[in-house]
Amino acid sequence: MSTRLILFFALLSVGLAAHFKMPLKKSANLREEMIREGRYKQFLADKKTQELETGDQPLFDVSDEYYLAVIYLGSSEQQFDVALDTTSSNLWVLDVNCVTKGCKGVPMTGTLKNTYNSSKSVTYYSDGTSFSVPYKGGFVSGIMGTDQLLLGDFHWYEQDFGSATVVPEIYTQEPIDGILGLGFPAFAIPGTNTTMQRLMPMLDAPLITIWMELTDGTAKEFGYATYGMFDTKECSENILYVPLKDNNTWKFYVDAFQIGSYSRVKNEIALSATGSGWTGVPNVVLSGIVKQTKAVYDFTNGIYTVPCSTNQPDILLAINGVPYTIRSRNYVIDINLKNGQCVLAFFGTTSQDPAWILGDAFVRSYCHVLDYGNARIGFAQSRHDY
């Protein structure tokens, strides 16, 4: 076979590979920044007041940290760092004409944002339909439209997305340009097609593998999202699939919990949240964690702390009858508090749906396989020793 033909078939095989792997960046954790600055307790009080007034308790927390992917919108390929969110379904980015004070960020604080400008894209279309989506801290609202989207190696036209003109004030303090929802169509804005609806039929397999790395904060890449295939490089090949609570969300059931001598057996709804740096647990479980770790409540900041030098027990979490281990290094976090204290990265939940919000501590420990085709979620041990 000639060299030219060999090259042709090699290029053809690359072109037919319908999968791609994208590095993830990570935003700063605003929750931890507020703790260091003594603002967190007041923030919690304000948030509780707002939830009582509105009745809304959205899952995606704008005060938290985010794992970010890069996308490009429009004929001029405008770039955006968007947070991957398993709790929502739509794509939205900040609009150039946003009216919220500080919505475009502040250069001095490193929060300067990329904003979408429809006048720079000849493929943009909108009939003027508005949207409004609740988040903790307020609503994101603006105008729906369509434009071409470039995500990794894949490009397509007429992707529905929101161009946000109003965002929660606290969102302005985060260096992110928008949200890419990884959820199911049932929770999308009515009449829109989600990014995942458009992307999945193009892939070798309708799934995403998410692997997140525990780092010291100096790394340029904090994990990978692999679209269309299972990531065997970062994840062990033994995938344990879990049935979902329904076919509309990434919720499933937790069977039992254990830390030290404390254990609790109860079938409760859980959600693995890529947009949550901390882990939400029922308040009774939080009390058990505090006792087993001998944590002390910090009244000034509204958090539980332990000496960074102590060895804390690992956590066992049973899902679908299988025990999963979360090592203490993933839930005891050093955020540079005084007197050598570290924070327990947990918060109490009052809702039953979900009762558990499994944040970074669980996501870093186990690769997540979001299997859209079979409406199930899979977990595989990370190949990295956490």
GROMACS .gro file of C-alpha atoms in nm:
model
  386
    1MET     CA    1   0.000   0.000   0.000
    2SER     CA    2   0.135   0.342  -0.088
    3THR     CA    3   0.231   0.596   0.175
    4ARG     CA    4  -0.041   0.827   0.045
    5LEU     CA    5  -0.313   0.564   0.092
    6ILE     CA    6  -0.191   0.481   0.442
    7LEU     CA    7  -0.210   0.847   0.534
    8PHE     CA    8  -0.559   0.873   0.380
    9PHE     CA    9  -0.699   0.586   0.588
   10ALA     CA   10  -0.530   0.715   0.901
   11LEU     CA   11  -0.695   1.054   0.854
   12LEU     CA   12  -1.027   0.887   0.774
   13SER     CA   13  -1.021   0.687   1.099
   14VAL     CA   14  -0.949   1.003   1.297
   15GLY     CA   15  -1.237   1.181   1.126
   16LEU     CA   16  -1.477   0.899   1.214
   17ALA     CA   17  -1.382   0.895   1.583
   18ALA     CA   18  -1.695   1.046   1.735
   19HIS     CA   19  -1.559   1.123   2.080
   20PHE     CA   20  -1.336   1.385   2.238
   21LYS     CA   21  -1.170   1.471   2.568
   22MET     CA   22  -1.164   1.823   2.711
   23PRO     CA   23  -0.952   1.950   3.002
   24LEU     CA   24  -1.138   2.118   3.284
   25LYS     CA   25  -1.036   2.438   3.457
   26LYS     CA   26  -1.145   2.528   3.808
   27SER     CA   27  -1.276   2.851   3.950
   28ALA     CA   28  -1.193   2.976   4.296
   29ASN     CA   29  -1.429   2.870   4.574
   30LEU     CA   30  -1.621   3.183   4.671
   31ARG     CA   31  -1.766   3.010   4.977
   32GLU     CA   32  -1.415   2.955   5.115
   33GLU     CA   33  -1.313   3.310   5.023
   34MET     CA   34  -1.609   3.449   5.219
   35ILE     CA   35  -1.513   3.234   5.519
   36ARG     CA   36  -1.158   3.371   5.518
   37GLU     CA   37  -1.293   3.726   5.496
   38GLY     CA   38  -1.558   3.674   5.767
   39ARG     CA   39  -1.853   3.724   5.529
   40TYR     CA   40  -1.991   3.371   5.513
   41LYS     CA   41  -2.219   3.372   5.818
   42GLN     CA   42  -2.402   3.684   5.697
   43PHE     CA   43  -2.427   3.535   5.350
   44LEU     CA   44  -2.598   3.225   5.494
   45ALA     CA   45  -2.844   3.441   5.687
   46ASP     CA   46  -2.928   3.645   5.375
   47LYS     CA   47  -2.970   3.329   5.168
   48LYS     CA   48  -3.203   3.172   5.425
   49THR     CA   49  -3.416   3.487   5.430
   50GLN     CA   50  -3.442   3.485   5.053
   51GLU     CA   51  -3.542   3.118   5.043
   52LEU     CA   52  -3.814   3.180   5.303
   53GLU     CA   53  -3.946   3.476   5.105
   54THR     CA   54  -3.942   3.308   4.762
   55GLY     CA   55  -3.989   2.942   4.852
   56ASP     CA   56  -3.709   2.856   4.608
   57GLN     CA   57  -3.421   2.626   4.700
   58PRO     CA   58  -3.236   2.573   4.371
   59LEU     CA   59  -2.955   2.321   4.366
   60PHE     CA   60  -2.683   2.504   4.177
   61ASP     CA   61  -2.502   2.726   4.425
   62VAL     CA   62  -2.341   3.038   4.281
   63SER     CA   63  -2.131   3.075   4.598
   64ASP     CA   64  -1.949   2.753   4.527
   65GLU     CA   65  -1.661   2.650   4.301
   66TYR     CA   66  -1.696   2.533   3.944
   67TYR     CA   67  -1.526   2.305   3.697
   68LEU     CA   68  -1.509   2.496   3.371
   69ALA     CA   69  -1.512   2.393   3.006
   70VAL     CA   70  -1.441   2.616   2.708
   71ILE     CA   71  -1.702   2.665   2.436
   72TYR     CA   72  -1.726   2.896   2.133
   73LEU     CA   73  -2.048   3.063   2.016
   74GLY     CA   74  -2.129   3.241   1.691
   75SER     CA   75  -1.970   3.287   1.352
   76SER     CA   76  -1.689   3.486   1.516
   77GLU     CA   77  -1.629   3.202   1.767
   78GLN     CA   78  -1.671   3.404   2.085
   79GLN     CA   79  -1.505   3.214   2.371
   80PHE     CA   80  -1.667   3.137   2.707
   81ASP     CA   81  -1.565   2.953   3.023
   82VAL     CA   82  -1.882   2.774   3.129
   83ALA     CA   83  -1.946   2.573   3.445
   84LEU     CA   84  -2.056   2.212   3.397
   85ASP     CA   85  -2.377   2.161   3.594
   86THR     CA   86  -2.557   1.829   3.644
   87THR     CA   87  -2.849   2.004   3.816
   88SER     CA   88  -2.968   2.207   3.516
   89SER     CA   89  -3.020   2.144   3.145
   90ASN     CA   90  -2.979   2.463   2.944
   91LEU     CA   91  -2.682   2.661   2.818
   92TRP     CA   92  -2.658   3.030   2.899
   93VAL     CA   93  -2.382   3.289   2.880
   94LEU     CA   94  -2.351   3.648   2.991
   95ASP     CA   95  -2.473   3.910   2.744
   96VAL     CA   96  -2.266   4.215   2.649
   97ASN     CA   97  -2.564   4.433   2.747
   98CYS     CA   98  -2.606   4.291   3.098
   99VAL     CA   99  -2.747   4.542   3.344
  100THR     CA  100  -2.655   4.390   3.681
  101LYS     CA  101  -2.393   4.600   3.857
  102GLY     CA  102  -2.050   4.444   3.811
  103CYS     CA  103  -2.186   4.169   3.584
  104LYS     CA  104  -1.889   4.196   3.350
  105GLY     CA  105  -1.648   4.144   3.636
  106VAL     CA  106  -1.369   4.355   3.782
  107PRO     CA  107  -1.023   4.341   3.618
  108MET     CA  108  -0.843   4.407   3.950
  109THR     CA  109  -1.000   4.098   4.113
  110GLY     CA  110  -0.946   3.866   3.819
  111THR     CA  111  -1.318   3.820   3.757
  112LEU     CA  112  -1.335   3.992   3.416
  113LYS     CA  113  -1.583   3.795   3.206
  114ASN     CA  114  -1.636   3.717   2.842
  115THR     CA  115  -1.975   3.840   2.717
  116TYR     CA  116  -2.179   3.741   2.415
  117ASN     CA  117  -2.232   4.003   2.142
  118SER     CA  118  -2.500   3.899   1.893
  119SER     CA  119  -2.400   4.177   1.651
  120LYS     CA  120  -2.070   3.994   1.593
  121SER     CA  121  -2.238   3.676   1.470
  122VAL     CA  122  -2.412   3.650   1.133
  123THR     CA  123  -2.565   3.315   1.234
  124TYR     CA  124  -2.745   3.443   1.545
  125TYR     CA  125  -3.123   3.441   1.556
  126SER     CA  126  -3.375   3.535   1.823
  127ASP     CA  127  -3.748   3.602   1.821
  128GLY     CA  128  -3.714   3.794   2.147
  129THR     CA  129  -3.839   3.518   2.379
  130SER     CA  130  -3.727   3.582   2.736
  131PHE     CA  131  -3.611   3.333   2.998
  132SER     CA  132  -3.567   3.331   3.375
  133VAL     CA  133  -3.397   3.052   3.572
  134PRO     CA  134  -3.372   3.036   3.954
  135TYR     CA  135  -3.035   2.996   4.125
  136LYS     CA  136  -2.932   3.033   4.486
  137GLY     CA  137  -2.895   3.405   4.527
  138GLY     CA  138  -3.154   3.509   4.269
  139PHE     CA  139  -3.257   3.461   3.908
  140VAL     CA  140  -3.064   3.455   3.583
  141SER     CA  141  -3.274   3.610   3.309
  142GLY     CA  142  -3.236   3.741   2.956
  143ILE     CA  143  -3.320   3.652   2.596
  144MET     CA  144  -3.326   3.312   2.426
  145GLY     CA  145  -3.165   3.274   2.086
  146THR     CA  146  -2.986   3.030   1.857
  147ASP     CA  147  -2.635   3.030   1.715
  148GLN     CA  148  -2.363   2.794   1.606
  149LEU     CA  149  -2.170   2.620   1.882
  150LEU     CA  150  -1.821   2.471   1.893
  151LEU     CA  151  -1.763   2.224   2.178
  152GLY     CA  152  -1.438   2.030   2.163
  153ASP     CA  153  -1.412   1.878   1.816
  154PHE     CA  154  -1.781   1.915   1.737
  155HIS     CA  155  -1.955   2.203   1.568
  156TRP     CA  156  -2.322   2.254   1.489
  157TYR     CA  157  -2.571   2.529   1.403
  158GLU     CA  158  -2.891   2.656   1.565
  159GLN     CA  159  -2.809   2.569   1.924
  160ASP     CA  160  -3.060   2.715   2.169
  161PHE     CA  161  -2.899   2.920   2.446
  162GLY     CA  162  -2.977   3.205   2.681
  163SER     CA  163  -2.804   3.542   2.666
  164ALA     CA  164  -2.824   3.667   3.025
  165THR     CA  165  -2.877   4.035   3.102
  166VAL     CA  166  -2.956   3.993   3.474
  167VAL     CA  167  -2.764   3.769   3.716
  168PRO     CA  168  -2.746   3.733   4.097
  169GLU     CA  169  -2.513   3.991   4.252
  170ILE     CA  170  -2.293   3.725   4.409
  171TYR     CA  171  -2.241   3.567   4.067
  172THR     CA  172  -2.051   3.878   3.962
  173GLN     CA  173  -1.773   3.778   4.204
  174GLU     CA  174  -1.706   3.450   4.021
  175PRO     CA  175  -1.479   3.424   3.712
  176ILE     CA  176  -1.727   3.226   3.501
  177ASP     CA  177  -1.908   3.331   3.184
  178GLY     CA  178  -2.211   3.103   3.200
  179ILE     CA  179  -2.350   2.757   3.268
  180LEU     CA  180  -2.356   2.445   3.051
  181GLY     CA  181  -2.633   2.222   3.184
  182LEU     CA  182  -2.570   1.847   3.166
  183GLY     CA  183  -2.923   1.757   3.273
  184PHE     CA  184  -3.210   1.594   3.087
  185PRO     CA  185  -3.456   1.774   2.853
  186ALA     CA  186  -3.740   1.748   3.107
  187PHE     CA  187  -3.585   2.036   3.304
  188ALA     CA  188  -3.498   2.252   3.006
  189ILE     CA  189  -3.662   2.584   2.932
  190PRO     CA  190  -3.987   2.493   2.746
  191GLY     CA  191  -3.953   2.486   2.369
  192THR     CA  192  -3.573   2.461   2.366
  193ASN     CA  193  -3.327   2.189   2.268
  194THR     CA  194  -3.046   2.137   2.516
  195THR     CA  195  -2.680   2.114   2.421
  196MET     CA  196  -2.677   1.748   2.525
  197GLN     CA  197  -2.979   1.673   2.303
  198ARG     CA  198  -2.788   1.806   2.004
  199LEU     CA  199  -2.452   1.652   2.092
  200MET     CA  200  -2.536   1.297   2.201
  201PRO     CA  201  -2.658   1.166   1.859
  202MET     CA  202  -2.322   1.268   1.707
  203LEU     CA  203  -2.112   1.060   1.946
  204ASP     CA  204  -1.992   0.699   1.940
  205ALA     CA  205  -2.185   0.645   2.265
  206PRO     CA  206  -2.436   0.882   2.430
  207LEU     CA  207  -2.239   0.935   2.750
  208ILE     CA  208  -1.993   1.162   2.930
  209THR     CA  209  -1.714   1.059   3.166
  210ILE     CA  210  -1.617   1.316   3.427
  211TRP     CA  211  -1.290   1.285   3.618
  212MET     CA  212  -1.183   1.554   3.864
  213GLU     CA  213  -0.841   1.581   4.022
  214LEU     CA  214  -0.742   1.679   4.373
  215THR     CA  215  -0.470   1.943   4.338
  216ASP     CA  216  -0.296   2.208   4.543
  217GLY     CA  217  -0.453   2.483   4.335
  218THR     CA  218  -0.150   2.549   4.112
  219ALA     CA  219  -0.243   2.311   3.830
  220LYS     CA  220  -0.363   2.442   3.495
  221GLU     CA  221  -0.594   2.145   3.442
  222PHE     CA  222  -0.814   2.000   3.715
  223GLY     CA  223  -0.969   1.704   3.536
  224TYR     CA  224  -1.130   1.598   3.211
  225ALA     CA  225  -1.473   1.562   3.058
  226THR     CA  226  -1.472   1.289   2.795
  227TYR     CA  227  -1.763   1.292   2.554
  228GLY     CA  228  -1.872   0.980   2.368
  229MET     CA  229  -1.659   0.720   2.548
  230PHE     CA  230  -1.543   0.593   2.884
  231ASP     CA  231  -1.209   0.739   3.001
  232THR     CA  232  -0.995   0.433   3.071
  233LYS     CA  233  -0.681   0.640   3.124
  234GLU     CA  234  -0.804   0.819   3.437
  235CYS     CA  235  -1.065   0.566   3.556
  236SER     CA  236  -1.055   0.197   3.643
  237GLU     CA  237  -1.246  -0.019   3.397
  238ASN     CA  238  -1.489  -0.158   3.655
  239ILE     CA  239  -1.794   0.066   3.617
  240LEU     CA  240  -2.077   0.013   3.864
  241TYR     CA  241  -2.399   0.150   3.720
  242VAL     CA  242  -2.678   0.281   3.940
  243PRO     CA  243  -3.042   0.320   3.834
  244LEU     CA  244  -3.174   0.675   3.849
  245LYS     CA  245  -3.465   0.784   4.064
  246ASP     CA  246  -3.641   0.875   3.741
  247ASN     CA  247  -3.540   0.937   3.382
  248ASN     CA  248  -3.539   1.315   3.418
  249THR     CA  249  -3.256   1.392   3.664
  250TRP     CA  250  -2.920   1.254   3.776
  251LYS     CA  251  -3.069   1.160   4.113
  252PHE     CA  252  -3.030   0.815   4.268
  253TYR     CA  253  -3.056   0.656   4.614
  254VAL     CA  254  -2.809   0.638   4.902
  255ASP     CA  255  -2.863   0.331   5.122
  256ALA     CA  256  -2.637   0.389   5.421
  257PHE     CA  257  -2.360   0.603   5.568
  258GLN     CA  258  -2.078   0.535   5.813
  259ILE     CA  259  -1.799   0.736   5.969
  260GLY     CA  260  -1.610   0.594   6.269
  261SER     CA  261  -1.860   0.435   6.507
  262TYR     CA  262  -2.152   0.635   6.370
  263SER     CA  263  -2.372   0.472   6.106
  264ARG     CA  264  -2.713   0.532   5.955
  265VAL     CA  265  -2.915   0.306   5.730
  266LYS     CA  266  -3.184   0.484   5.533
  267ASN     CA  267  -3.284   0.490   5.167
  268GLU     CA  268  -3.267   0.858   5.064
  269ILE     CA  269  -3.248   1.058   4.743
  270ALA     CA  270  -2.904   1.182   4.640
  271LEU     CA  271  -2.767   1.397   4.361
  272SER     CA  272  -2.406   1.400   4.251
  273ALA     CA  273  -2.337   1.767   4.181
  274THR     CA  274  -2.041   1.881   3.974
  275GLY     CA  275  -2.121   2.238   4.080
  276SER     CA  276  -2.083   2.178   4.454
  277GLY     CA  277  -1.744   2.197   4.621
  278TRP     CA  278  -1.893   2.090   4.955
  279THR     CA  279  -2.115   1.792   5.040
  280GLY     CA  280  -2.472   1.832   5.156
  281VAL     CA  281  -2.593   1.573   5.411
  282PRO     CA  282  -2.905   1.541   5.631
  283ASN     CA  283  -2.864   1.740   5.951
  284VAL     CA  284  -2.868   1.426   6.166
  285VAL     CA  285  -2.575   1.290   5.961
  286LEU     CA  286  -2.391   1.620   5.997
  287SER     CA  287  -2.422   1.585   6.376
  288GLY     CA  288  -2.274   1.236   6.354
  289ILE     CA  289  -1.982   1.361   6.145
  290VAL     CA  290  -1.914   1.639   6.394
  291LYS     CA  291  -1.905   1.396   6.686
  292GLN     CA  292  -1.678   1.145   6.512
  293THR     CA  293  -1.430   1.411   6.396
  294LYS     CA  294  -1.452   1.610   6.723
  295ALA     CA  295  -1.512   1.918   6.513
  296VAL     CA  296  -1.573   2.255   6.681
  297TYR     CA  297  -1.834   2.502   6.560
  298ASP     CA  298  -1.687   2.835   6.454
  299PHE     CA  299  -1.959   3.083   6.553
  300THR     CA  300  -1.787   3.368   6.372
  301ASN     CA  301  -1.791   3.197   6.034
  302GLY     CA  302  -2.076   2.950   6.072
  303ILE     CA  303  -1.860   2.643   5.995
  304TYR     CA  304  -1.717   2.333   6.166
  305THR     CA  305  -1.339   2.308   6.201
  306VAL     CA  306  -1.080   2.050   6.305
  307PRO     CA  307  -0.703   2.083   6.350
  308CYS     CA  308  -0.537   2.024   6.014
  309SER     CA  309  -0.284   1.796   6.184
  310THR     CA  310  -0.542   1.539   6.302
  311ASN     CA  311  -0.611   1.212   6.124
  312GLN     CA  312  -0.981   1.184   6.049
  313PRO     CA  313  -1.176   0.868   5.960
  314ASP     CA  314  -1.273   0.781   5.606
  315ILE     CA  315  -1.639   0.779   5.509
  316LEU     CA  316  -1.829   0.481   5.372
  317LEU     CA  317  -2.129   0.560   5.158
  318ALA     CA  318  -2.350   0.275   5.033
  319ILE     CA  319  -2.515   0.323   4.693
  320ASN     CA  320  -2.723   0.045   4.537
  321GLY     CA  321  -2.577  -0.194   4.793
  322VAL     CA  322  -2.214  -0.110   4.710
  323PRO     CA  323  -1.983   0.070   4.959
  324TYR     CA  324  -1.789   0.373   4.833
  325THR     CA  325  -1.500   0.521   5.030
  326ILE     CA  326  -1.441   0.896   5.066
  327ARG     CA  327  -1.102   0.963   5.219
  328SER     CA  328  -1.063   1.237   5.479
  329ARG     CA  329  -0.828   1.436   5.257
  330ASN     CA  330  -1.128   1.502   5.034
  331TYR     CA  331  -1.353   1.645   5.304
  332VAL     CA  332  -1.104   1.814   5.541
  333ILE     CA  333  -1.005   2.130   5.357
  334ASP     CA  334  -0.726   2.373   5.438
  335ILE     CA  335  -0.847   2.721   5.340
  336ASN     CA  336  -0.577   2.909   5.534
  337LEU     CA  337  -0.773   2.970   5.852
  338LYS     CA  338  -0.593   3.084   6.167
  339ASN     CA  339  -0.437   2.857   6.431
  340GLY     CA  340  -0.386   2.559   6.200
  341GLN     CA  341  -0.756   2.490   6.162
  342CYS     CA  342  -0.915   2.316   5.863
  343VAL     CA  343  -1.281   2.321   5.766
  344LEU     CA  344  -1.515   2.025   5.731
  345ALA     CA  345  -1.655   2.061   5.378
  346PHE     CA  346  -2.011   1.963   5.471
  347PHE     CA  347  -2.337   2.149   5.505
  348GLY     CA  348  -2.671   2.037   5.641
  349THR     CA  349  -2.973   1.984   5.415
  350THR     CA  350  -3.341   2.011   5.507
  351SER     CA  351  -3.491   1.885   5.181
  352GLN     CA  352  -3.576   1.520   5.115
  353ASP     CA  353  -3.536   1.556   4.739
  354PRO     CA  354  -3.244   1.545   4.740
  355ALA     CA  355  -3.138   1.477   5.098
  356TRP     CA  356  -2.777   1.428   4.982
  357ILE     CA  357  -2.580   1.658   4.751
  358LEU     CA  358  -2.257   1.476   4.675
  359GLY     CA  359  -1.999   1.741   4.588
  360ASP     CA  360  -1.629   1.736   4.508
  361ALA     CA  361  -1.533   1.490   4.782
  362PHE     CA  362  -1.728   1.216   4.604
  363VAL     CA  363  -1.676   1.332   4.245
  364ARG     CA  364  -1.297   1.339   4.292
  365SER     CA  365  -1.298   0.992   4.446
  366TYR     CA  366  -1.497   0.824   4.168
  367CYS     CA  367  -1.518   0.894   3.798
  368HIS     CA  368  -1.876   0.964   3.695
  369VAL     CA  369  -2.031   0.820   3.381
  370LEU     CA  370  -2.342   1.010   3.273
  371ASP     CA  371  -2.512   0.755   3.049
  372TYR     CA  372  -2.785   0.942   2.862
  373GLY     CA  373  -2.868   0.651   2.634
  374ASN     CA  374  -2.960   0.415   2.917
  375ALA     CA  375  -3.071   0.680   3.172
  376ARG     CA  376  -2.826   0.566   3.439
  377ILE     CA  377  -2.520   0.692   3.621
  378GLY     CA  378  -2.201   0.491   3.667
  379PHE     CA  379  -1.913   0.518   3.915
  380ALA     CA  380  -1.559   0.393   3.865
  381GLN     CA  381  -1.262   0.423   4.099
  382SER     CA  382  -1.019   0.693   3.997
  383ARG     CA  383  -0.680   0.551   3.896
  384HIS     CA  384  -0.518   0.823   4.106
  385ASP     CA  385  -0.452   0.755   4.474
  386TYR     CA  386  -0.678   0.988   4.669
   0.00000   0.00000   0.00000
